[in-house]
Amino acid sequence: MNIFVLTGAGVSAESGLGTFRDKDGLWTRFDPMKLATPEAFAQNPDEVHAFYNMRRQNLLAAEPNAAHRALAHMETALAERGGSLFLCTQNIDDLHERAGSQRVAHMHGELLKARCTACGETMPWLKDLSVEVPCPSCRRSGGLRPHVVWFGEMPLEMDALYDALLAADLFVAIGTSGSVYPAAGFVTEAQGHGIRTCEINLDPSDNARQFDDARYGPASATVPTWVEQVLTT
Ligand code: BV8
């Protein structure tokens, strides 16, 4: 069986990373248009760096939860049976990897990486970033940015994502409000190709009605139960 899983901030909520659109979520306290767009970075690089420096430090103190671990187990178990799990995440944290997932498609980029806009080099980055920090590769300052996809920017690995989605027998969205495109459109794409769809979320998302099946509750409980059921049927 080939399964395509799309995760969002809800899968990392119980690891303490918070979400975006829940009560006191990130975008209720910060304006994404002032912090998560290329224009915002051009106008206020210090403010944008401070926002991502705070999130990077929070991430380094966080741990994966049972949902991340269950998905890592599913990847191995399905491969052993000749199937596959394609794990696509909207999250920029590395909790799936730290839980043991081998292949994670970060369509919105990765908080623990930086990219130099001068030379294009992308590199692991755990420290604070600022306009003063020189690029380790080209030595120029002012060009380093978080390797994340901001609003208005092209998500990463789109071709691979659509190939994997259309080859899936099942599409499962976990912990996402279904409010950011193109990720929010994957369920429509799957439905249009006769692929079964399931939503696993704390409560119904914006596009809940589009799913064939749904399970609601905290991901650290619903995801391990779902994985167990898939692997024992
Ligand atoms: C694109 C990275 C073209 C940075 C993010 C005007 C100009 C330009 C573009 C647009 C425009 N108007 C609209 C658009 C399109 C735009 C868009 O969709 N905007 C929305 C707001 C309408 N999209 C883009 O700009 C994208 N690029 O369109 O380029 C294109 C188009 C097609 C094909 C190719 C190219 C780029 C979007 C990426 C933006 N970057 N993040 C950062 O993180 O700082 S988006 C941000 O939202 C996060 O990445 C996050 O992952 C994402 C989605 O949010 P969710 O993960 O769903 O989180 P949320 O808080 O919303 O929901 C959490 C859910 O979890 C809830 O349902 C909750 O119930 C649940 N939950 C909570 N606790 C738990 C739980 N579930 C289970 N257990 C729990 N314990």
PDB file of C-alpha atoms in Angstrom, residues 4-12 17-21 26-27 52 55 68 71 86-97 104-111 147-151 155-158 161 171-187 199-201 205-207 211:
ATOM      1  CA  PHE A   4       0.884   9.992   1.091  1.00  0.00           C
ATOM      2  CA  VAL A   5       0.834  11.834   4.416  1.00  0.00           C
ATOM      3  CA  LEU A   6       0.732  15.644   4.647  1.00  0.00           C
ATOM      4  CA  THR A   7       1.489  17.036   8.099  1.00  0.00           C
ATOM      5  CA  GLY A   8       0.993  20.539   9.467  1.00  0.00           C
ATOM      6  CA  ALA A   9       1.700  22.394  12.691  1.00  0.00           C
ATOM      7  CA  GLY A  10      -0.800  20.247  14.639  1.00  0.00           C
ATOM      8  CA  VAL A  11       1.527  17.239  14.529  1.00  0.00           C
ATOM      9  CA  SER A  12       4.168  19.276  16.426  1.00  0.00           C
ATOM     10  CA  LEU A  17       6.009  24.306  19.081  1.00  0.00           C
ATOM     11  CA  GLY A  18       2.564  25.852  18.871  1.00  0.00           C
ATOM     12  CA  THR A  19       0.495  26.213  15.720  1.00  0.00           C
ATOM     13  CA  PHE A  20      -0.343  29.151  13.513  1.00  0.00           C
ATOM     14  CA  ARG A  21      -4.086  29.654  13.530  1.00  0.00           C
ATOM     15  CA  LEU A  26       1.799  32.283  15.952  1.00  0.00           C
ATOM     16  CA  TRP A  27      -0.213  34.155  13.339  1.00  0.00           C
ATOM     17  CA  TYR A  52      13.041  33.005  13.187  1.00  0.00           C
ATOM     18  CA  ARG A  55      11.536  29.856  16.688  1.00  0.00           C
ATOM     19  CA  HIS A  68       6.192  11.719  14.847  1.00  0.00           C
ATOM     20  CA  LEU A  71       4.940   7.925  11.322  1.00  0.00           C
ATOM     21  CA  PHE A  86       5.635   9.494   1.329  1.00  0.00           C
ATOM     22  CA  LEU A  87       5.868  12.013   4.172  1.00  0.00           C
ATOM     23  CA  CYS A  88       5.319  15.617   3.083  1.00  0.00           C
ATOM     24  CA  THR A  89       5.340  18.284   5.768  1.00  0.00           C
ATOM     25  CA  GLN A  90       4.381  21.956   5.770  1.00  0.00           C
ATOM     26  CA  ASN A  91       6.377  22.242   8.994  1.00  0.00           C
ATOM     27  CA  ILE A  92       9.847  23.729   9.054  1.00  0.00           C
ATOM     28  CA  ASP A  93      10.866  21.796  12.199  1.00  0.00           C
ATOM     29  CA  ASP A  94      13.044  18.650  12.141  1.00  0.00           C
ATOM     30  CA  LEU A  95      10.916  16.597  14.544  1.00  0.00           C
ATOM     31  CA  HIS A  96       9.961  14.012  11.909  1.00  0.00           C
ATOM     32  CA  GLU A  97      13.667  13.407  11.224  1.00  0.00           C
ATOM     33  CA  VAL A 104      10.762  13.931   4.658  1.00  0.00           C
ATOM     34  CA  ALA A 105       9.713  16.399   1.957  1.00  0.00           C
ATOM     35  CA  HIS A 106       9.795  19.856   3.558  1.00  0.00           C
ATOM     36  CA  MET A 107       7.645  21.776   1.072  1.00  0.00           C
ATOM     37  CA  HIS A 108       7.886  24.966   3.173  1.00  0.00           C
ATOM     38  CA  GLY A 109      11.611  24.612   3.859  1.00  0.00           C
ATOM     39  CA  GLU A 110      13.598  23.970   7.050  1.00  0.00           C
ATOM     40  CA  LEU A 111      14.181  26.261  10.033  1.00  0.00           C
ATOM     41  CA  HIS A 147      15.767  28.399   4.264  1.00  0.00           C
ATOM     42  CA  VAL A 148      11.971  28.597   4.554  1.00  0.00           C
ATOM     43  CA  VAL A 149       9.276  29.232   1.935  1.00  0.00           C
ATOM     44  CA  TRP A 150       7.487  32.507   2.596  1.00  0.00           C
ATOM     45  CA  PHE A 151       4.057  33.547   1.303  1.00  0.00           C
ATOM     46  CA  PRO A 155       7.051  25.662  -2.347  1.00  0.00           C
ATOM     47  CA  LEU A 156       9.859  23.093  -2.646  1.00  0.00           C
ATOM     48  CA  GLU A 157       9.800  19.657  -4.364  1.00  0.00           C
ATOM     49  CA  MET A 158       6.439  20.325  -6.022  1.00  0.00           C
ATOM     50  CA  LEU A 161       5.041  15.836  -4.331  1.00  0.00           C
ATOM     51  CA  PHE A 171      -3.980  10.538   1.118  1.00  0.00           C
ATOM     52  CA  VAL A 172      -3.937  11.476   4.818  1.00  0.00           C
ATOM     53  CA  ALA A 173      -3.730  15.055   6.141  1.00  0.00           C
ATOM     54  CA  ILE A 174      -2.578  15.269   9.768  1.00  0.00           C
ATOM     55  CA  GLY A 175      -2.662  18.398  11.972  1.00  0.00           C
ATOM     56  CA  THR A 176      -3.336  21.006   9.318  1.00  0.00           C
ATOM     57  CA  SER A 177      -6.057  23.639   9.053  1.00  0.00           C
ATOM     58  CA  GLY A 178      -6.153  23.290   5.268  1.00  0.00           C
ATOM     59  CA  SER A 179      -5.798  27.036   4.803  1.00  0.00           C
ATOM     60  CA  VAL A 180      -2.492  27.390   2.929  1.00  0.00           C
ATOM     61  CA  TYR A 181      -2.130  26.553  -0.752  1.00  0.00           C
ATOM     62  CA  PRO A 182      -0.973  24.603  -2.670  1.00  0.00           C
ATOM     63  CA  ALA A 183      -0.873  22.088   0.262  1.00  0.00           C
ATOM     64  CA  ALA A 184      -4.558  22.701   1.057  1.00  0.00           C
ATOM     65  CA  GLY A 185      -5.398  21.684  -2.511  1.00  0.00           C
ATOM     66  CA  PHE A 186      -3.847  18.201  -2.276  1.00  0.00           C
ATOM     67  CA  VAL A 187      -7.103  16.659  -1.014  1.00  0.00           C
ATOM     68  CA  GLU A 199      -8.193  13.787   7.830  1.00  0.00           C
ATOM     69  CA  ILE A 200      -6.604  13.275  11.257  1.00  0.00           C
ATOM     70  CA  ASN A 201      -6.875  16.489  13.258  1.00  0.00           C
ATOM     71  CA  SER A 205     -10.271  21.661   9.353  1.00  0.00           C
ATOM     72  CA  ASP A 206     -11.397  24.299   6.850  1.00  0.00           C
ATOM     73  CA  ASN A 207     -11.755  21.606   4.169  1.00  0.00           C
ATOM     74  CA  PHE A 211     -12.339  14.006   3.124  1.00  0.00           C
TER      75      PHE A 211
END
